Short mmCIF file of C-alpha atoms in Angstrom, two decimals:
data_model
loop_
_atom_site.label_atom_id
_atom_site.label_comp_id
_atom_site.label_asym_id
_atom_site.label_seq_id
_atom_site.Cartn_x
_atom_site.Cartn_y
_atom_site.Cartn_z
CA MET D 633 4.45 -12.66 33.25
CA PRO D 634 3.38 -10.86 30.05
CA PRO D 635 5.69 -11.03 27.05
CA ASN D 636 8.58 -8.69 26.47
CA ILE D 637 8.18 -6.21 23.63
CA LEU D 638 10.86 -5.44 21.04
CA TRP D 639 9.62 -2.63 18.83
CA ILE D 640 11.93 -1.99 15.88
CA MET D 641 11.27 0.93 13.57
CA THR D 642 13.36 2.05 10.61
CA ASP D 643 12.91 5.39 8.85
CA GLN D 644 11.83 5.89 5.24
CA HIS D 645 12.05 2.16 4.38
CA ARG D 646 10.52 1.01 1.09
CA LEU D 647 8.35 -2.10 0.96
CA ASP D 648 10.31 -3.51 -2.00
CA CYS D 649 13.55 -3.35 -0.01
CA VAL D 650 12.62 -6.13 2.40
CA GLY D 651 13.20 -9.66 1.15
CA ALA D 652 9.82 -10.91 2.40
CA TYR D 653 8.02 -8.45 0.13
CA ALA D 654 9.89 -8.49 -3.16
CA GLU D 655 12.49 -10.25 -5.24
CA THR D 656 15.26 -7.72 -4.86
CA PRO D 657 19.05 -7.58 -4.97
CA VAL D 658 18.96 -5.95 -1.53
CA ARG D 659 20.22 -8.29 1.17
CA THR D 660 18.14 -8.25 4.38
CA PRO D 661 19.01 -11.60 6.02
CA HIS D 662 17.97 -10.65 9.56
CA LEU D 663 14.60 -9.25 8.50
CA ASP D 664 14.12 -12.30 6.28
CA ARG D 665 14.70 -14.55 9.28
CA LEU D 666 12.20 -12.53 11.30
CA ALA D 667 9.69 -12.88 8.44
CA SER D 668 10.01 -16.67 8.53
CA ARG D 669 8.57 -16.75 12.05
CA SER D 670 6.22 -13.76 11.78
CA VAL D 671 2.91 -12.72 10.43
CA VAL D 672 3.82 -10.67 7.36
CA PHE D 673 1.18 -8.05 6.65
CA ASP D 674 0.83 -7.27 2.95
CA ARG D 675 -1.38 -4.18 3.16
CA HIS D 676 -0.10 -2.01 5.98
CA TYR D 677 -0.35 1.79 5.67
CA THR D 678 1.20 4.65 7.56
CA THR D 679 -1.19 7.21 9.01
CA CYS D 680 1.03 9.99 7.64
CA PRO D 681 3.98 9.87 5.20
CA LEU D 682 6.06 12.14 7.46
CA CYS D 683 8.24 11.36 10.49
CA VAL D 684 6.88 13.29 13.48
CA PRO D 685 3.17 12.82 12.70
CA ALA D 686 3.55 9.11 11.90
CA ARG D 687 5.48 8.40 15.10
CA SER D 688 3.07 10.46 17.18
CA SER D 689 0.23 8.40 15.76
CA LEU D 690 2.07 5.16 16.54
CA HIS D 691 2.72 6.25 20.12
CA THR D 692 -0.91 7.17 20.79
CA GLY D 693 -2.94 4.84 18.56
CA ARG D 694 -4.65 7.96 17.19
CA TYR D 695 -4.64 9.70 13.83
CA THR D 696 -2.33 12.65 13.50
CA HIS D 697 -5.05 15.30 13.30
CA SER D 698 -6.62 13.72 16.39
CA CYS D 699 -3.49 13.59 18.56
CA GLY D 700 -2.36 17.06 17.48
CA ALA D 701 1.05 16.44 15.88
CA ILE D 702 0.33 17.12 12.21
CA ILE D 703 3.68 18.38 10.85
CA ASN D 704 7.43 17.95 11.39
CA GLY D 705 7.91 21.59 12.27
CA PHE D 706 11.70 21.59 11.86
CA GLY D 707 13.09 25.06 11.19
CA SER D 708 9.94 26.91 12.22
CA THR D 709 9.45 27.97 15.85
CA ARG D 710 6.20 29.69 14.87
CA PHE D 711 4.52 26.42 13.90
CA ARG D 712 6.32 24.07 16.28
CA LYS D 713 3.11 23.79 18.32
CA ASP D 714 1.57 21.91 15.38
CA SER D 715 4.16 19.14 15.81
CA VAL D 716 3.46 18.59 19.52
CA LEU D 717 1.01 16.11 21.03
CA LYS D 718 -2.07 17.55 22.69
CA PRO D 719 -1.62 17.84 26.49
CA ASP D 720 -4.06 15.02 27.30
CA GLU D 721 -2.49 12.42 24.98
CA VAL D 722 -1.09 9.31 26.72
CA THR D 723 1.65 7.35 24.98
CA LEU D 724 2.52 3.67 24.77
CA PRO D 725 5.76 3.87 26.85
CA GLU D 726 3.86 5.61 29.63
CA LEU D 727 1.16 2.94 29.66
CA LEU D 728 3.73 0.14 29.62
CA ALA D 729 5.77 1.68 32.46
CA GLN D 730 2.64 2.18 34.56
CA ALA D 731 1.87 -1.53 34.11
CA GLY D 732 5.32 -2.58 35.37
CA TYR D 733 7.35 -2.82 32.17
CA HIS D 734 11.06 -1.95 32.17
CA VAL D 735 11.09 0.49 29.24
CA GLY D 736 14.03 1.70 27.17
CA HIS D 737 14.32 3.96 24.13
CA THR D 738 17.30 4.04 21.78
CA GLY D 739 17.26 5.91 18.51
CA VAL D 740 15.22 8.48 16.64
CA ASP D 741 13.45 10.93 18.93
CA HIS D 742 10.61 12.36 16.85
CA VAL D 743 7.69 12.36 19.26
CA ARG D 744 7.22 15.80 20.77
CA ALA D 745 5.29 16.34 23.98
CA GLU D 746 5.20 18.84 26.83
CA PRO D 747 6.88 17.85 29.05
CA PRO D 748 9.11 15.71 26.79
CA LEU D 749 8.63 11.94 27.02
CA ARG D 750 12.19 11.41 28.25
CA GLN D 751 11.37 13.55 31.29
CA ARG D 752 8.16 11.76 32.24
CA GLY D 753 9.78 8.98 34.26
CA CYS D 754 8.65 6.12 32.04
CA PHE D 755 12.09 5.20 30.67
CA SER D 756 14.91 3.47 32.50
CA THR D 757 17.11 4.18 29.46
CA TYR D 758 16.72 6.96 26.91
CA LEU D 759 19.29 7.51 24.18
CA SER D 760 18.87 9.62 21.06
CA LYS D 761 20.94 11.71 18.68
CA ALA D 762 22.18 13.98 21.49
CA GLU D 763 23.86 11.03 23.19
CA HIS D 764 25.49 9.93 19.95
CA THR D 765 26.78 13.45 19.31
CA ARG D 766 28.33 13.53 22.77
CA TYR D 767 29.81 10.07 22.23
CA ALA D 768 31.36 11.10 18.90
CA GLU D 769 32.80 14.30 20.34
CA GLU D 770 34.37 12.40 23.23
CA ARG D 771 36.10 10.18 20.67
CA GLY D 772 37.40 13.22 18.81
CA LEU D 773 35.28 12.57 15.71
CA CYS D 774 34.20 15.46 13.49
CA PHE D 775 30.84 15.20 11.78
CA PRO D 776 31.09 15.84 8.03
CA SER D 777 29.12 18.59 6.35
CA MET D 778 25.95 17.33 4.72
CA ARG D 779 25.54 20.41 2.49
CA PRO D 780 26.83 18.54 -0.64
CA HIS D 781 24.00 16.05 -0.02
CA GLN D 782 21.26 18.63 0.41
CA HIS D 783 18.93 20.49 -1.95
CA GLU D 784 17.85 24.08 -1.47
CA CYS D 785 14.08 24.41 -1.59
CA PRO D 786 11.90 27.54 -1.50
CA THR D 787 9.50 26.55 1.26
CA ARG D 788 6.23 28.19 2.18
CA VAL D 789 6.08 28.82 5.93
CA GLY D 790 2.86 30.59 6.81
CA ASP D 791 2.66 33.84 4.85
CA GLU D 792 6.31 33.86 3.76
CA THR D 793 8.60 31.76 1.59
CA ARG D 794 11.94 30.70 3.01
CA SER D 795 14.94 28.98 1.49
CA MET D 796 15.42 25.70 3.37
CA PHE D 797 17.82 22.82 2.82
CA TYR D 798 16.60 19.20 2.72
CA SER D 799 18.36 15.89 2.12
CA SER D 800 18.88 15.10 -1.55
CA PRO D 801 19.45 11.78 -3.36
CA VAL D 802 23.18 12.52 -3.79
CA PRO D 803 25.10 9.64 -2.09
CA GLY D 804 28.42 9.74 -0.27
CA VAL D 805 30.86 7.90 2.00
CA HIS D 806 30.74 8.70 5.71
CA PRO D 807 34.19 9.13 7.30
CA PHE D 808 33.33 7.60 10.69
CA PRO D 809 34.56 4.11 11.53
CA LEU D 810 31.63 1.75 11.17
CA GLU D 811 31.46 1.11 14.92
CA ASP D 812 30.92 4.84 15.54
CA PHE D 813 28.19 5.41 12.95
CA LEU D 814 24.81 6.56 14.29
CA ASP D 815 22.71 3.43 13.74
CA VAL D 816 25.50 1.09 14.84
CA PHE D 817 25.66 3.10 18.07
CA TYR D 818 21.87 2.88 18.49
CA ALA D 819 21.83 -0.86 17.87
CA ARG D 820 24.70 -1.46 20.29
CA LYS D 821 22.88 0.46 23.02
CA ALA D 822 19.61 -1.33 22.32
CA ALA D 823 21.40 -4.69 22.56
CA GLU D 824 22.93 -3.62 25.88
CA PHE D 825 19.48 -2.67 27.18
CA VAL D 826 18.07 -6.06 26.21
CA ALA D 827 21.01 -7.93 27.72
CA GLN D 828 20.88 -6.02 31.01
CA ALA D 829 17.10 -5.82 31.52
CA PRO D 830 15.88 -7.40 34.79
CA GLN D 831 14.77 -11.01 34.61
CA ASP D 832 11.88 -10.55 37.03
CA GLN D 833 9.85 -8.07 35.00
CA PRO D 834 8.94 -7.74 31.33
CA PHE D 835 10.90 -5.26 29.26
CA ALA D 836 9.93 -3.09 26.32
CA CYS D 837 12.78 -2.04 24.03
CA LEU D 838 11.95 0.75 21.59
CA CYS D 839 14.73 0.56 18.99
CA PHE D 840 14.12 3.31 16.43
CA LEU D 841 16.86 3.33 13.79
CA TRP D 842 17.60 6.21 11.41
CA LEU D 843 18.39 4.42 8.17
CA PRO D 844 17.59 4.22 5.30
CA HIS D 845 16.57 7.89 5.67
CA PRO D 846 18.63 10.23 3.47
CA PRO D 847 21.23 11.59 3.14
CA PHE D 848 22.62 8.31 1.82
CA VAL D 849 26.02 8.92 3.40
CA ILE D 850 27.24 5.80 5.19
CA PRO D 851 30.56 4.10 5.98
CA GLU D 852 32.18 1.45 3.87
CA PRO D 853 31.75 -1.34 2.95
CA TYR D 854 28.06 -0.44 2.72
CA ALA D 855 28.50 2.79 0.74
CA SER D 856 29.77 0.86 -2.29
CA MET D 857 28.18 -2.53 -1.56
CA TYR D 858 25.79 -2.30 -4.51
CA SER D 859 26.58 -1.18 -8.04
CA PRO D 860 24.31 1.22 -9.94
CA GLU D 861 24.44 -1.30 -12.81
CA GLU D 862 22.42 -3.71 -10.62
CA VAL D 863 19.48 -1.32 -10.49
CA THR D 864 16.35 -2.03 -12.50
CA PHE D 865 13.71 0.65 -12.18
CA PRO D 866 9.97 0.13 -11.71
CA PRO D 867 7.82 1.38 -14.61
CA ASN D 868 6.77 4.56 -12.75
CA LEU D 869 10.33 5.93 -12.59
CA PRO D 870 10.62 8.65 -13.64
CA GLY D 871 6.96 8.41 -14.59
CA THR D 872 4.66 11.02 -16.04
CA GLN D 873 2.95 13.99 -14.37
CA GLU D 874 -0.21 13.30 -16.35
CA GLY D 875 -3.08 13.03 -13.88
CA LYS D 876 -0.92 14.11 -10.95
CA PRO D 877 -1.61 17.27 -8.93
CA ARG D 878 0.74 20.14 -9.66
CA MET D 879 1.14 20.95 -5.98
CA HIS D 880 3.78 18.22 -5.52
CA LEU D 881 6.08 20.00 -7.96
CA ARG D 882 6.00 23.11 -5.76
CA HIS D 883 6.60 21.06 -2.61
CA LEU D 884 9.71 19.22 -1.41
CA PRO D 885 9.12 15.87 -3.23
CA GLY D 886 8.88 17.50 -6.65
CA GLN D 887 11.51 20.16 -6.05
CA VAL D 888 14.18 17.70 -4.94
CA GLY D 889 13.22 14.94 -7.39
CA ALA D 890 12.92 17.02 -10.54
CA GLY D 891 15.49 17.01 -13.33
CA ARG D 892 17.65 14.11 -12.19
CA SER D 893 18.97 11.71 -14.78
CA LEU D 894 18.45 7.98 -14.72
CA ASP D 895 22.15 7.49 -14.00
CA GLU D 896 21.83 9.77 -10.98
CA TRP D 897 18.85 7.78 -9.76
CA ARG D 898 20.75 4.50 -10.23
CA ALA D 899 23.53 5.81 -7.97
CA SER D 900 20.91 6.87 -5.42
CA TRP D 901 19.18 3.49 -5.48
CA ALA D 902 22.48 1.64 -5.04
CA ALA D 903 23.37 3.84 -2.06
CA TYR D 904 19.87 3.41 -0.61
CA TRP D 905 20.25 -0.37 -0.84
CA GLY D 906 23.51 -0.07 1.09
CA CYS D 907 21.64 1.84 3.79
CA VAL D 908 19.04 -0.94 3.93
CA THR D 909 21.61 -3.70 4.35
CA LEU D 910 23.44 -1.69 7.02
CA VAL D 911 20.27 -1.15 9.03
CA ASP D 912 19.45 -4.85 8.65
CA GLU D 913 22.86 -5.67 10.18
CA CYS D 914 22.07 -3.33 13.06
CA ILE D 915 18.74 -5.07 13.64
CA GLY D 916 20.60 -8.38 13.68
CA LYS D 917 22.72 -7.19 16.62
CA VAL D 918 19.60 -6.56 18.68
CA PHE D 919 18.17 -9.96 17.72
CA ALA D 920 21.43 -11.60 18.80
CA ALA D 921 21.20 -9.98 22.24
CA LEU D 922 17.62 -11.19 22.63
CA GLU D 923 18.57 -14.74 21.67
CA ALA D 924 21.60 -14.72 23.98
CA ARG D 925 19.32 -13.70 26.81
CA GLY D 926 17.11 -16.71 26.06
CA ASP D 927 13.91 -14.67 25.79
CA ALA D 928 13.18 -14.80 22.08
CA ASP D 929 10.19 -17.13 22.52
CA ASN D 930 8.58 -14.83 25.08
CA THR D 931 9.01 -11.59 23.18
CA LEU D 932 6.58 -9.83 20.91
CA ILE D 933 8.69 -8.45 18.06
CA ALA D 934 7.27 -5.86 15.69
CA PHE D 935 9.14 -4.40 12.72
CA HIS D 936 7.99 -1.59 10.44
CA PRO D 937 9.13 1.87 9.25
CA ASP D 938 7.38 5.14 9.95
CA HIS D 939 6.77 5.61 6.20
CA GLY D 940 8.34 4.82 2.83
CA GLU D 941 10.48 6.59 0.23
CA MET D 942 9.63 7.66 -3.33
CA LEU D 943 13.25 7.47 -4.59
CA GLY D 944 12.49 9.02 -7.97
CA VAL D 945 9.12 7.41 -8.62
CA HIS D 946 6.86 9.90 -10.46
CA SER D 947 9.98 12.13 -10.28
CA TYR D 948 9.47 12.64 -6.54
CA PHE D 949 11.95 12.20 -3.70
CA GLN D 950 11.51 11.51 0.00
CA LYS D 951 7.89 11.06 1.17
CA MET D 952 5.04 13.55 1.86
CA VAL D 953 2.73 12.05 -0.76
CA CYS D 954 0.12 9.32 -0.47
CA TYR D 955 1.42 7.08 -3.26
CA GLU D 956 2.24 3.45 -2.54
CA GLU D 957 6.02 3.88 -2.27
CA SER D 958 5.52 6.51 0.42
CA ALA D 959 2.46 5.28 2.34
CA HIS D 960 2.37 1.47 1.90
CA VAL D 961 5.00 -0.03 4.21
CA PRO D 962 6.13 -3.40 5.60
CA LEU D 963 4.86 -4.76 8.92
CA MET D 964 6.00 -8.02 10.49
CA ILE D 965 5.05 -9.27 13.97
CA SER D 966 6.22 -12.42 15.76
CA GLY D 967 5.74 -13.68 19.28
CA PRO D 968 4.14 -16.24 21.60
CA GLY D 969 0.91 -17.72 20.23
CA ILE D 970 1.33 -16.09 16.83
CA THR D 971 0.77 -18.21 13.74
CA PRO D 972 3.33 -17.24 11.07
CA GLY D 973 2.20 -16.58 7.52
CA ARG D 974 0.94 -13.88 5.16
CA ARG D 975 -2.05 -11.72 5.93
CA SER D 976 -3.71 -9.72 3.16
CA CYS D 977 -6.00 -7.63 5.37
CA LEU D 978 -5.66 -3.87 5.62
CA THR D 979 -3.84 -2.58 8.70
CA SER D 980 -2.83 0.84 9.96
CA HIS D 981 -0.25 2.42 12.25
CA VAL D 982 -3.04 3.13 14.76
CA ASP D 983 -3.44 -0.65 15.19
CA LEU D 984 0.03 -1.14 16.71
CA LEU D 985 -0.59 0.44 20.13
CA PRO D 986 -3.76 -1.56 20.91
CA THR D 987 -1.97 -4.73 19.76
CA PHE D 988 0.94 -4.12 22.13
CA LEU D 989 -1.45 -3.35 24.98
CA ASP D 990 -3.53 -6.45 24.27
CA TYR D 991 -0.50 -8.73 24.58
CA ALA D 992 0.71 -6.85 27.67
CA GLY D 993 -2.65 -7.34 29.37
CA ILE D 994 -3.26 -3.59 29.62
CA PRO D 995 -6.74 -2.11 28.96
CA VAL D 996 -6.89 -0.10 25.76
CA PRO D 997 -7.91 3.53 26.42
CA SER D 998 -11.27 4.43 24.92
CA ARG D 999 -9.73 7.29 22.92
CA VAL D 1000 -7.59 4.90 20.87
CA GLN D 1001 -8.72 4.84 17.23
CA GLY D 1002 -7.03 1.60 16.14
CA HIS D 1003 -7.84 -2.07 16.69
CA SER D 1004 -5.82 -4.89 18.22
CA LEU D 1005 -4.44 -7.29 15.63
CA ARG D 1006 -4.21 -10.19 18.09
CA GLY D 1007 -7.01 -12.16 16.46
CA VAL D 1008 -5.42 -11.75 13.05
CA LEU D 1009 -2.00 -12.71 14.43
CA GLU D 1010 -3.30 -15.86 16.11
CA GLY D 1011 -5.52 -16.95 13.24
CA SER D 1012 -8.92 -16.35 14.81
CA ALA D 1013 -9.81 -13.33 12.67
CA THR D 1014 -9.26 -12.34 9.07
CA GLY D 1015 -9.12 -8.57 9.57
CA VAL D 1016 -10.13 -5.62 11.72
CA ARG D 1017 -10.83 -2.86 9.18
CA GLU D 1018 -12.42 -2.33 5.78
CA ALA D 1019 -10.34 0.75 5.01
CA ALA D 1020 -7.00 2.32 5.86
CA PHE D 1021 -6.57 6.08 6.06
CA SER D 1022 -3.61 8.37 5.67
CA GLU D 1023 -3.16 12.12 5.73
CA TYR D 1024 -0.60 14.86 5.11
CA ASN D 1025 -0.74 18.44 6.37
CA GLY D 1026 2.59 19.99 5.46
CA ASN D 1027 6.21 19.72 6.56
CA ALA D 1028 7.66 22.87 8.16
CA ALA D 1029 4.19 24.39 8.56
CA PRO D 1030 0.57 23.39 7.90
CA ASP D 1031 0.30 24.37 4.24
CA LEU D 1032 -0.59 21.44 1.99
CA TYR D 1033 -3.42 19.06 2.77
CA GLN D 1034 -4.08 15.53 1.54
CA ARG D 1035 -6.46 12.85 2.80
CA CYS D 1036 -6.35 9.28 1.52
CA VAL D 1037 -8.42 6.13 1.86
CA VAL D 1038 -7.59 2.62 0.66
CA SER D 1039 -10.39 0.09 0.48
CA GLY D 1040 -10.71 -3.04 -1.60
CA ASP D 1041 -8.70 -2.62 -4.79
CA HIS D 1042 -8.90 1.16 -4.86
CA LYS D 1043 -7.19 4.22 -3.41
CA TYR D 1044 -8.78 7.66 -3.35
CA ILE D 1045 -6.72 10.78 -2.58
CA TRP D 1046 -8.34 14.13 -1.83
CA ASN D 1047 -5.98 17.05 -2.42
CA ALA D 1048 -7.44 20.16 -0.81
CA GLU D 1049 -5.75 22.58 -3.21
CA ASP D 1050 -5.71 20.49 -6.37
CA ILE D 1051 -7.35 17.68 -8.33
CA ASP D 1052 -8.40 14.50 -6.60
CA GLU D 1053 -7.06 11.06 -7.54
CA LEU D 1054 -8.38 7.52 -7.86
CA TYR D 1055 -6.26 4.45 -8.56
CA ASP D 1056 -7.10 0.81 -9.13
CA LEU D 1057 -4.26 -0.83 -7.19
CA CYS D 1058 -4.98 -4.24 -8.68
CA GLU D 1059 -4.87 -3.22 -12.35
CA ASP D 1060 -2.50 -0.29 -11.84
CA PRO D 1061 -0.22 -1.03 -8.85
CA TYR D 1062 2.23 1.68 -9.91
CA GLU D 1063 -0.47 4.38 -9.87
CA MET D 1064 0.22 5.59 -13.37
CA ARG D 1065 -3.39 6.28 -14.37
CA ASN D 1066 -5.56 8.66 -12.35
CA MET D 1067 -9.13 7.43 -12.89
CA ALA D 1068 -10.91 10.10 -10.84
CA GLY D 1069 -12.40 11.57 -14.01
CA ASP D 1070 -13.44 8.28 -15.64
CA SER D 1071 -17.22 8.00 -15.92
CA ALA D 1072 -17.14 4.24 -15.28
CA LYS D 1073 -15.33 4.81 -11.97
CA GLN D 1074 -17.67 7.48 -10.55
CA PRO D 1075 -19.57 5.05 -8.25
CA VAL D 1076 -16.28 3.91 -6.71
CA ARG D 1077 -15.00 7.47 -6.43
CA GLN D 1078 -18.20 8.62 -4.73
CA GLU D 1079 -18.23 5.68 -2.33
CA LEU D 1080 -14.65 6.33 -1.24
CA ARG D 1081 -15.25 10.09 -0.93
CA GLU D 1082 -18.16 9.37 1.39
CA ARG D 1083 -16.09 6.89 3.41
CA LEU D 1084 -13.25 9.40 3.68
CA SER D 1085 -15.62 12.21 4.66
CA GLU D 1086 -17.22 10.04 7.34
CA TRP D 1087 -13.79 9.15 8.77
CA MET D 1088 -12.82 12.83 8.86
CA ARG D 1089 -15.99 13.69 10.80
CA GLU D 1090 -15.69 10.76 13.21
CA THR D 1091 -12.06 11.51 14.04
CA GLU D 1092 -12.72 15.26 14.40
CA ASP D 1093 -10.54 16.36 11.52
CA PHE D 1094 -10.02 20.12 11.36
CA LEU D 1095 -10.75 19.93 7.62
CA GLU D 1096 -13.98 19.20 5.83
CA LEU D 1097 -13.97 17.38 2.52
CA THR D 1098 -15.26 19.67 -0.20
#
């Protein structure tokens, strides 16, 4: 029988807030234990630093402009079509169910398709925010207003500008009992799915947790678990706008991140760390159910977020930019036949689906644009790609375009409406010096532009690099 699959995804989780990746005050004991028996990938990149496109890419093994879901589309019915998978896209849960897997989904529901995935008959269990809302209402719980933890942003939507509210860095204490909080509910349901899955067929548990996505409003003791005085900032906070495109200041990251004091950022970081430790505790509950079932040794476990979080770096908040804190994310995979250790090769979100299918013994569809990591995981290969690519196309509507390539020590970012960027990630890991205009770096810049342009053509991007 093929291995079970436990796919754990957090939302907006920074690389430096996982113990396997950084010396940090943040406590992540359950992820640390997973790391000790996993391959820990040091250079994994999201295909898009935005929720719906990144998750759509993960579910199809295809880049966001290829699978059709290029924006979040929240708050805009006019452009919602641009957040929906193309009609002919086939997703991982469908492929697993067709091959005989017992498939369950608990958590964030950010993959849009017509008809919706939950109605396609591939899930034996499907729980998302709607089920938690119903659960809370049945218990007589009133959801608190998040308006004090939101920032009003003028947002371009097509040919008009609207005032929209987005999560801000302002922290708070959630009034729900801990057991009734969203991610605790998700983790409990995921653990129940694992415990109750049939013994005579493999299961696939898709546990997609919300934290540490803002607003940073969580129950005690996590809300005050870390003190702002514990926070030490990286050198690019708040950073300088020298060499950075001005478009970010007009967009959500710059609008929400601008003008905040260092003391405000310290409070935000401390609250974010509390979110990280809470989500780690939730992950631990799912691990405990797997171990109690006795199937841990026959389960492929993958952990990663959809994307990262800027958290004040370069004076930006949230994601939606191609800088390291937003696009470079943790990835850990454990399972039967896997040789634990660090891997320094480049990997991408599009590589997850073919890896899952490889271990499940399912043929990889020819349309998939990623590569199985099985050889890397089992020590028979050193890598599957020479470059990792990421893109951004806007949030509520397609309105701001970035394309990014990482190869070797360098990252090149093409901003369609602004200056381009080049960073030496070895000498300048905090991306504080844009070298796109340096004469000595022109051969590298040109090589990466050509590589990026070739990728855009091969994957049928709707944009052309100019």
